[in-house]
CSV table of C-alpha atoms and ligand atoms in Angstrom, one decimal:
chain,number,residue,atom,x,y,z
A,1435,UNK,CA,-31.7,7.5,-91.0
A,1436,UNK,CA,-29.1,9.9,-88.7
A,1437,UNK,CA,-25.5,10.5,-89.4
A,1438,UNK,CA,-22.8,9.7,-86.4
A,1439,UNK,CA,-22.2,13.5,-87.5
A,1440,UNK,CA,-25.5,14.7,-87.1
A,1441,UNK,CA,-25.7,13.2,-83.7
A,1442,UNK,CA,-23.1,14.5,-82.6
A,1443,UNK,CA,-24.4,17.8,-83.6
A,1444,UNK,CA,-28.0,17.0,-82.4
A,1445,UNK,CA,-26.3,16.4,-78.9
A,1446,UNK,CA,-24.2,19.4,-78.8
A,1447,UNK,CA,-27.2,21.8,-79.4
A,1448,UNK,CA,-28.4,19.3,-76.2
A,1449,UNK,CA,-25.8,20.0,-74.3
A,1450,UNK,CA,-25.4,24.4,-75.8
A,1451,UNK,CA,-28.6,24.5,-74.3
A,1452,UNK,CA,-28.0,23.1,-70.5
A,1453,UNK,CA,-25.1,26.1,-71.0
A,1454,UNK,CA,-27.8,28.5,-72.4
A,1455,UNK,CA,-30.1,27.4,-69.4
A,1456,UNK,CA,-27.4,28.4,-66.9
A,1457,UNK,CA,-27.3,31.9,-69.0
A,1458,UNK,CA,-30.9,32.5,-68.1
A,1459,UNK,CA,-31.2,31.1,-64.8
A,1460,UNK,CA,-28.5,33.7,-63.3
A,1461,UNK,CA,-29.6,36.5,-65.8
A,1462,UNK,CA,-33.0,36.3,-64.4
A,1463,UNK,CA,-31.6,36.4,-60.9
A,1464,UNK,CA,-29.3,39.2,-60.8
A,1465,UNK,CA,-32.2,40.7,-62.2
A,1466,UNK,CA,-34.2,40.1,-59.3
A,1467,UNK,CA,-31.5,40.6,-56.6
A,1468,UNK,CA,-30.4,44.4,-58.4
A,1469,UNK,CA,-34.2,44.9,-58.8
A,1470,UNK,CA,-33.6,45.2,-62.5
A,1471,UNK,CA,-37.3,43.5,-63.4
A,1472,UNK,CA,-39.1,45.9,-60.8
A,1473,UNK,CA,-37.1,49.5,-62.5
A,1474,UNK,CA,-38.1,48.1,-66.2
A,1475,UNK,CA,-42.0,46.8,-65.2
A,1476,UNK,CA,-42.2,51.1,-64.2
A,1477,UNK,CA,-41.1,52.4,-67.3
A,1478,UNK,CA,-39.4,50.8,-70.8
A,1479,UNK,CA,-35.9,52.0,-70.4
A,1480,UNK,CA,-32.2,52.2,-72.6
A,1481,UNK,CA,-29.9,50.1,-71.0
A,1482,UNK,CA,-28.1,53.8,-69.7
A,1483,UNK,CA,-31.2,54.8,-68.7
A,1484,UNK,CA,-32.0,51.4,-66.4
A,1485,UNK,CA,-28.3,52.2,-65.6
A,1486,UNK,CA,-28.7,55.8,-64.3
A,1487,UNK,CA,-32.1,54.9,-62.6
A,1488,UNK,CA,-30.5,51.5,-60.3
A,1489,UNK,CA,-27.2,53.4,-60.2
A,1490,UNK,CA,-25.3,50.7,-61.7
A,1491,UNK,CA,-22.3,49.8,-64.5
A,1492,UNK,CA,-23.9,51.2,-67.1
A,1493,UNK,CA,-21.8,48.7,-69.5
A,1494,UNK,CA,-22.9,46.3,-66.9
A,1495,UNK,CA,-26.0,47.5,-67.4
A,1496,UNK,CA,-25.7,46.6,-71.1
A,1497,UNK,CA,-24.7,43.8,-71.1
A,1498,UNK,CA,-27.7,42.3,-68.8
A,1499,UNK,CA,-30.0,43.7,-70.7
A,1500,UNK,CA,-28.7,41.9,-74.0
A,1501,UNK,CA,-28.8,39.0,-71.8
A,1502,UNK,CA,-31.9,39.4,-70.9
A,1503,UNK,CA,-33.7,40.0,-74.1
A,1504,UNK,CA,-31.8,37.3,-75.7
A,1505,UNK,CA,-33.5,34.7,-73.3
A,1506,UNK,CA,-36.6,36.5,-74.3
A,1507,UNK,CA,-37.3,37.8,-70.4
A,1508,UNK,CA,-37.5,41.1,-71.8
A,1509,UNK,CA,-38.6,42.5,-75.5
A,1510,UNK,CA,-37.5,45.8,-77.1
A,1511,UNK,CA,-39.3,48.6,-78.1
A,1512,UNK,CA,-37.3,50.9,-80.3
A,1513,UNK,CA,-33.7,51.4,-77.8
A,1514,UNK,CA,-36.0,50.7,-75.0
A,1515,UNK,CA,-36.0,47.4,-72.8
A,1516,UNK,CA,-39.3,46.5,-71.0
A,1517,UNK,CA,-40.6,43.5,-69.4
A,1518,UNK,CA,-41.8,40.9,-71.9
A,1519,UNK,CA,-45.5,39.6,-71.7
A,1520,UNK,CA,-46.5,38.1,-68.1
A,1521,UNK,CA,-42.7,38.3,-66.5
A,1522,UNK,CA,-44.0,40.8,-64.1
A,1523,UNK,CA,-46.4,38.5,-63.0
A,1524,UNK,CA,-44.1,35.5,-62.9
A,1525,UNK,CA,-41.0,36.9,-62.0
A,1526,UNK,CA,-42.9,39.2,-59.8
A,1527,UNK,CA,-45.9,39.3,-58.3
A,1528,UNK,CA,-45.6,36.8,-55.4
A,1529,UNK,CA,-49.6,36.9,-54.8
A,1530,UNK,CA,-49.0,35.3,-58.5
A,1531,UNK,CA,-50.2,31.7,-58.7
A,1532,UNK,CA,-47.8,30.6,-61.3
A,1533,UNK,CA,-44.8,32.7,-59.1
A,1534,UNK,CA,-41.9,31.7,-60.2
A,1535,UNK,CA,-39.5,33.9,-59.0
A,1536,UNK,CA,-38.7,31.9,-55.9
A,1537,UNK,CA,-37.5,29.3,-57.6
A,1538,UNK,CA,-35.0,30.4,-59.6
A,1539,UNK,CA,-33.8,32.4,-56.1
A,1540,UNK,CA,-33.7,29.1,-54.2
A,1541,UNK,CA,-31.8,27.0,-56.7
A,1542,UNK,CA,-29.1,29.8,-57.3
A,1543,UNK,CA,-28.2,29.5,-53.1
A,1544,UNK,CA,-24.8,28.2,-52.2
A,1545,UNK,CA,-26.7,25.6,-50.5
A,1546,UNK,CA,-28.2,23.7,-53.9
A,1547,UNK,CA,-25.3,23.4,-55.7
A,1548,UNK,CA,-22.1,24.8,-54.2
A,1549,UNK,CA,-22.7,23.0,-50.6
A,1550,UNK,CA,-23.5,19.5,-52.7
A,1551,UNK,CA,-20.3,20.2,-54.7
A,1552,UNK,CA,-18.2,20.4,-51.7
A,1553,UNK,CA,-19.8,17.1,-49.9
A,1554,UNK,CA,-19.9,15.2,-52.7
A,1555,UNK,CA,-17.2,13.4,-51.4
A,1556,UNK,CA,-17.7,13.6,-47.5
A,1557,UNK,CA,-21.6,12.7,-48.0
A,1558,UNK,CA,-21.6,15.4,-44.9
A,1559,UNK,CA,-25.1,16.0,-44.5
A,1560,UNK,CA,-27.3,19.3,-43.6
A,1561,UNK,CA,-30.3,20.6,-41.8
A,1562,UNK,CA,-32.4,23.5,-41.4
A,1563,UNK,CA,-30.5,24.8,-38.6
A,1564,UNK,CA,-26.9,25.4,-41.2
A,1565,UNK,CA,-28.8,27.0,-43.6
A,1566,UNK,CA,-28.2,30.8,-44.1
A,1567,UNK,CA,-31.4,33.7,-43.6
A,1568,UNK,CA,-30.8,34.1,-47.6
A,1569,UNK,CA,-31.6,30.4,-47.6
A,1570,UNK,CA,-34.9,30.3,-45.4
A,1571,UNK,CA,-36.8,33.1,-46.8
A,1572,UNK,CA,-36.0,31.9,-51.1
A,1573,UNK,CA,-37.6,28.2,-49.8
A,1574,UNK,CA,-40.6,30.8,-48.3
A,1575,UNK,CA,-40.8,32.7,-52.0
A,1576,UNK,CA,-40.9,29.1,-52.8
A,1577,UNK,CA,-43.7,27.9,-50.9
A,1578,UNK,CA,-46.1,30.8,-51.3
A,1579,UNK,CA,-47.7,29.9,-54.8
A,1580,UNK,CA,-48.2,26.6,-53.4
A,1581,UNK,CA,-50.4,28.5,-50.8
A,1582,UNK,CA,-51.4,30.5,-53.2
A,1583,UNK,CA,-52.8,27.3,-55.3
A,1584,UNK,CA,-54.4,25.4,-52.5
A,1585,UNK,CA,-56.6,28.3,-51.0
A,1586,UNK,CA,-57.1,29.4,-54.9
A,1587,UNK,CA,-58.3,26.0,-56.4
A,1588,UNK,CA,-56.7,23.4,-53.8
A,1589,UNK,CA,-59.1,23.2,-51.1
A,1590,UNK,CA,-62.0,23.6,-52.6
A,1591,UNK,CA,-60.8,20.4,-54.7
A,1592,UNK,CA,-61.1,18.1,-51.2
A,1593,UNK,CA,-64.3,17.3,-50.6
A,1594,UNK,CA,-66.3,18.9,-48.0
A,1595,UNK,CA,-62.8,21.2,-47.4
A,1596,UNK,CA,-63.7,24.6,-47.9
A,1597,UNK,CA,-66.7,24.2,-46.4
A,1598,UNK,CA,-65.1,23.5,-43.1
A,1599,UNK,CA,-62.6,26.0,-43.7
A,1600,UNK,CA,-65.0,28.9,-44.0
A,1601,UNK,CA,-67.1,27.4,-40.8
A,1602,UNK,CA,-63.7,27.8,-38.4
A,1603,UNK,CA,-62.1,24.6,-38.5
A,1604,UNK,CA,-58.9,24.0,-36.5
A,1605,UNK,CA,-55.7,24.0,-38.9
A,1606,UNK,CA,-52.2,22.3,-37.9
A,1607,UNK,CA,-50.2,22.8,-40.4
A,1608,UNK,CA,-46.9,21.0,-40.3
A,1609,UNK,CA,-43.9,22.4,-41.4
A,1610,UNK,CA,-44.8,26.0,-41.4
A,1611,UNK,CA,-41.6,27.5,-42.2
A,1612,UNK,CA,-41.7,31.1,-41.9
A,1613,UNK,CA,-45.5,31.6,-41.3
A,1614,UNK,CA,-46.6,32.4,-45.0
A,1615,UNK,CA,-49.1,29.6,-44.8
A,1616,UNK,CA,-50.2,30.8,-41.6
A,1617,UNK,CA,-50.7,34.2,-42.4
A,1618,UNK,CA,-52.2,33.4,-45.8
A,1619,UNK,CA,-54.7,30.9,-44.8
A,1620,UNK,CA,-56.0,33.6,-41.5
A,1621,UNK,CA,-56.4,36.2,-44.4
A,1622,UNK,CA,-58.2,33.6,-46.7
A,1623,UNK,CA,-60.7,31.7,-43.6
A,1624,UNK,CA,-60.9,34.5,-40.7
A,1625,UNK,CA,-62.3,31.6,-38.6
A,1626,UNK,CA,-60.0,28.8,-38.5
A,1627,UNK,CA,-57.8,28.4,-35.4
A,1628,UNK,CA,-54.1,28.2,-36.4
A,1629,UNK,CA,-51.4,26.2,-34.9
A,1630,UNK,CA,-47.7,25.8,-36.7
A,1631,UNK,CA,-45.5,23.2,-35.9
A,1632,UNK,CA,-41.9,23.5,-37.5
A,1633,UNK,CA,-38.7,21.8,-36.3
A,1634,UNK,CA,-36.3,25.0,-36.9
A,1635,UNK,CA,-36.0,27.2,-34.1
A,1636,UNK,CA,-35.2,30.1,-36.4
A,1637,UNK,CA,-38.0,29.6,-38.9
A,1638,UNK,CA,-40.3,29.6,-35.4
A,1639,UNK,CA,-38.7,33.5,-34.8
A,1640,UNK,CA,-39.4,34.6,-38.1
A,1641,UNK,CA,-43.4,33.2,-37.9
A,1642,UNK,CA,-43.7,35.2,-34.8
A,1643,UNK,CA,-42.0,38.5,-36.3
A,1644,UNK,CA,-44.6,37.2,-39.3
A,1645,UNK,CA,-47.8,37.1,-37.2
A,1646,UNK,CA,-47.2,40.2,-34.7
A,1647,UNK,CA,-46.6,42.3,-38.2
A,1648,UNK,CA,-49.6,40.8,-39.6
A,1649,UNK,CA,-52.3,41.0,-36.6
A,1650,UNK,CA,-52.7,36.8,-37.4
A,1651,UNK,CA,-52.9,34.9,-34.3
A,1652,UNK,CA,-51.4,31.5,-33.4
A,1653,UNK,CA,-50.5,29.1,-31.5
A,1654,UNK,CA,-46.7,27.5,-32.5
A,1655,UNK,CA,-45.2,24.6,-31.3
A,1656,UNK,CA,-41.2,23.6,-31.7
A,1657,UNK,CA,-41.1,19.8,-32.6
A,1658,UNK,CA,-40.0,17.7,-35.0
A,1659,UNK,CA,-42.8,16.0,-37.2
A,1660,UNK,CA,-41.9,12.7,-36.0
A,1661,UNK,CA,-42.4,13.1,-32.2
A,1662,UNK,CA,-45.0,15.7,-32.2
A,1663,UNK,CA,-48.2,14.2,-29.7
A,1664,UNK,CA,-51.5,15.7,-30.4
A,1665,UNK,CA,-54.7,13.8,-29.6
A,1666,UNK,CA,-57.8,14.3,-31.2
A,1667,UNK,CA,-57.9,17.9,-31.6
A,1668,UNK,CA,-57.9,19.0,-35.6
A,1669,UNK,CA,-60.3,19.7,-38.2
A,1670,UNK,CA,-57.7,19.8,-40.8
A,1671,UNK,CA,-53.6,18.7,-41.1
A,1672,UNK,CA,-52.1,20.0,-43.6
A,1673,UNK,CA,-48.4,20.2,-44.6
A,1674,UNK,CA,-47.2,22.3,-48.0
A,1675,UNK,CA,-44.3,21.5,-49.6
A,1676,UNK,CA,-42.4,19.6,-46.0
A,1677,UNK,CA,-43.8,15.7,-46.0
A,1678,UNK,CA,-41.1,14.2,-48.2
A,1679,UNK,CA,-38.6,15.6,-45.6
A,1680,UNK,CA,-39.6,13.4,-42.9
A,1681,UNK,CA,-37.3,11.1,-41.4
A,1682,UNK,CA,-39.9,9.0,-40.5
A,1683,UNK,CA,-42.9,9.2,-42.2
A,1684,UNK,CA,-44.7,6.2,-40.9
A,1685,UNK,CA,-44.2,7.9,-37.6
A,1686,UNK,CA,-45.2,11.5,-38.8
A,1687,UNK,CA,-48.6,9.8,-40.9
A,1688,UNK,CA,-48.9,8.0,-37.5
A,1689,UNK,CA,-49.1,11.2,-35.7
A,1690,UNK,CA,-51.4,13.5,-38.1
A,1691,UNK,CA,-54.0,10.4,-37.7
A,1692,UNK,CA,-53.5,10.7,-33.6
A,1693,UNK,CA,-54.0,14.4,-33.7
A,1694,UNK,CA,-57.0,14.6,-35.9
A,1695,UNK,CA,-60.6,14.5,-34.9
A,1696,UNK,CA,-62.2,11.5,-36.1
A,1697,UNK,CA,-63.5,12.5,-39.8
A,1698,UNK,CA,-60.7,14.8,-39.5
A,1699,UNK,CA,-58.5,15.8,-43.0
A,1700,UNK,CA,-55.1,15.4,-43.7
A,1701,UNK,CA,-53.7,17.6,-46.6
A,1702,UNK,CA,-50.2,16.9,-48.4
A,1703,UNK,CA,-49.7,19.8,-50.9
A,1704,UNK,CA,-46.0,18.6,-52.3
A,1705,UNK,CA,-43.8,18.3,-55.3
A,1706,UNK,CA,-44.7,14.8,-57.4
A,1707,UNK,CA,-41.0,13.9,-58.3
A,1708,UNK,CA,-42.2,11.5,-61.8
A,1709,UNK,CA,-42.2,7.6,-61.4
A,1710,UNK,CA,-41.0,6.7,-64.8
A,1711,UNK,CA,-38.0,7.4,-67.0
A,1712,UNK,CA,-39.8,9.2,-69.6
A,1713,UNK,CA,-41.8,11.8,-67.2
A,1714,UNK,CA,-37.9,12.8,-65.6
A,1715,UNK,CA,-37.0,14.1,-68.9
A,1716,UNK,CA,-39.8,17.1,-68.6
A,1717,UNK,CA,-38.7,20.6,-67.5
A,1718,UNK,CA,-40.9,20.3,-64.4
A,1719,UNK,CA,-39.4,17.5,-63.7
A,1720,UNK,CA,-35.7,18.3,-64.2
A,1721,UNK,CA,-36.1,21.1,-61.9
A,1722,UNK,CA,-37.7,19.3,-58.9
A,1723,UNK,CA,-34.2,17.2,-60.3
A,1724,UNK,CA,-32.2,20.1,-59.3
A,1725,UNK,CA,-34.6,20.3,-56.3
A,1726,UNK,CA,-33.2,17.3,-55.1
A,1727,UNK,CA,-29.3,18.7,-55.1
A,1728,UNK,CA,-30.3,20.2,-51.2
A,1729,UNK,CA,-32.7,17.1,-50.8
A,1730,UNK,CA,-30.2,14.6,-50.6
A,1731,UNK,CA,-28.2,17.3,-48.5
A,1732,UNK,CA,-31.0,16.7,-45.9
A,1733,UNK,CA,-31.4,13.0,-46.1
A,1734,UNK,CA,-34.6,12.9,-48.4
A,1735,UNK,CA,-35.7,13.1,-52.1
A,1736,UNK,CA,-38.8,14.4,-53.4
A,1737,UNK,CA,-41.7,11.1,-53.8
A,1738,UNK,CA,-44.3,10.5,-56.6
A,1739,UNK,CA,-47.6,11.3,-55.5
A,1740,UNK,CA,-48.5,7.3,-55.6
A,1741,UNK,CA,-46.0,6.8,-52.4
A,1742,UNK,CA,-48.3,9.0,-50.2
A,1743,UNK,CA,-51.5,7.9,-51.5
A,1744,UNK,CA,-50.2,4.1,-50.5
A,1745,UNK,CA,-48.7,5.6,-47.2
A,1746,UNK,CA,-51.8,7.5,-46.3
A,1747,UNK,CA,-54.4,4.1,-47.2
A,1748,UNK,CA,-51.9,2.5,-45.3
A,1749,UNK,CA,-52.2,4.1,-41.2
A,1750,UNK,CA,-56.2,4.3,-41.9
A,1751,UNK,CA,-56.8,6.8,-43.4
A,1752,UNK,CA,-60.1,6.7,-46.1
A,1753,UNK,CA,-61.2,8.4,-49.0
A,1754,UNK,CA,-58.0,8.8,-50.2
A,1755,UNK,CA,-57.6,10.8,-53.7
A,1756,UNK,CA,-55.0,13.0,-55.4
A,1757,UNK,CA,-54.6,15.8,-58.2
A,1758,UNK,CA,-52.4,18.1,-59.4
A,1759,UNK,CA,-52.4,21.3,-59.7
A,1760,UNK,CA,-49.3,21.9,-62.1
A,1761,UNK,CA,-47.1,19.9,-63.4
A,1762,UNK,CA,-44.8,20.6,-59.8
A,1763,UNK,CA,-47.8,20.7,-57.6
A,1764,UNK,CA,-49.5,17.4,-56.5
A,1765,UNK,CA,-52.1,17.0,-53.8
A,1766,UNK,CA,-52.8,14.4,-51.5
A,1767,UNK,CA,-55.4,14.2,-49.3
A,1768,UNK,CA,-57.6,11.3,-46.9
A,1769,UNK,CA,-60.0,11.2,-43.9
A,1770,UNK,CA,-59.4,9.8,-40.5
B,199,SAM,C1,-39.4,23.0,-47.5
B,199,SAM,S1,-39.3,24.0,-45.9
B,199,SAM,C2,-41.7,24.6,-46.0
B,199,SAM,C3,-41.8,25.7,-45.5
B,199,SAM,C4,-43.4,25.9,-45.9
B,199,SAM,N1,-44.1,25.1,-45.6
B,199,SAM,C5,-43.4,26.5,-47.0
B,199,SAM,O1,-44.4,25.6,-47.7
B,199,SAM,O2,-43.0,27.9,-47.5
B,199,SAM,C6,-40.0,22.8,-45.0
B,199,SAM,C7,-39.9,23.0,-43.7
B,199,SAM,O3,-40.8,21.8,-42.6
B,199,SAM,C8,-39.6,21.3,-41.2
B,199,SAM,N2,-39.2,20.4,-41.7
B,199,SAM,C9,-38.6,19.8,-42.3
B,199,SAM,N3,-38.3,18.8,-41.5
B,199,SAM,C10,-39.0,18.3,-40.8
B,199,SAM,C11,-39.3,17.6,-39.4
B,199,SAM,N4,-38.4,16.1,-40.0
B,199,SAM,N5,-39.7,17.8,-38.3
B,199,SAM,C12,-39.8,19.2,-38.1
B,199,SAM,N6,-39.5,20.1,-39.0
B,199,SAM,C13,-39.1,20.0,-40.4
B,199,SAM,C14,-38.4,22.7,-42.1
B,199,SAM,O4,-37.8,23.1,-40.7
B,199,SAM,C15,-38.4,24.1,-43.1
B,199,SAM,O5,-39.5,25.0,-42.3
């Protein structure tokens, strides 16, 4: 039997773990922003060598290296520090399907916790046009591995979809953000024709720049998801980590149904908020709970997979199916 004293110790260890988690996250964030991981990926270095390679203070370099080592993102070779195994992929390689660097950058942006704390009493809400460029960029980096995974092994799990994309489907991307997905879709499926839709004008400017820089063509529509009106034009409608943000999920689902040709497919790629209390206490769910601090400010919350399945069925989609790609990435699909 656990004594009250042992219980206190266990709970103290739990809370101390949270403090350490914050320290680890900030250490990673600083390392990403200052290019310290990149410098160590090039070659192992002492903290002094790292300081001189990056032009940072030698004492601060030592403090950062020690913390990164303590949090197991760095290892030591004698007195030189080097990246721990796979950290290059997880934190630096934006094309890696399991890239987490974007998520670290997003949850450390002021729009997530600082802004929430400021608005705690007023309950004031926010929208994308009030978010800074760094936040929008970091969200793009967070969404990137979701696209990578969809192309690597998501679309292929939706019956017949890969074949249609390869043959040259007309694809409507809803909530296209900064256009990373449009470029990735164009590269993976060169025959597709693309339309990107988003409600945020600044994001669409970023899309235009990106498309021009990458030599990719796509039509762009500036509209809310609730207000667009397209009739039977697309083979595929795709939405990446944005469906939960709809103000009116029924209206958006109706709009998507109307926009699709007969047999057209709607694919939702999003974060699955757990349905049970028990599942809320996992690491993926705790990260999704962090994301909810931003979602709350734009007046929505992440939703469970079951919700989207019911939504598509309710609005006449057939052969509705769902699957998880990772613990923070689910897919729901249905056919018109
Ligand atoms: C989380 S970001 C995702 C962007 C992109 N899909 C990605 O994965 O990087 C959500 C995007 O959806 C857009 N959005 C959110 N709610 C919207 C709505 N109701 N109507 C139109 N666009 C919306 C935002 O402007 C933003 O660009």
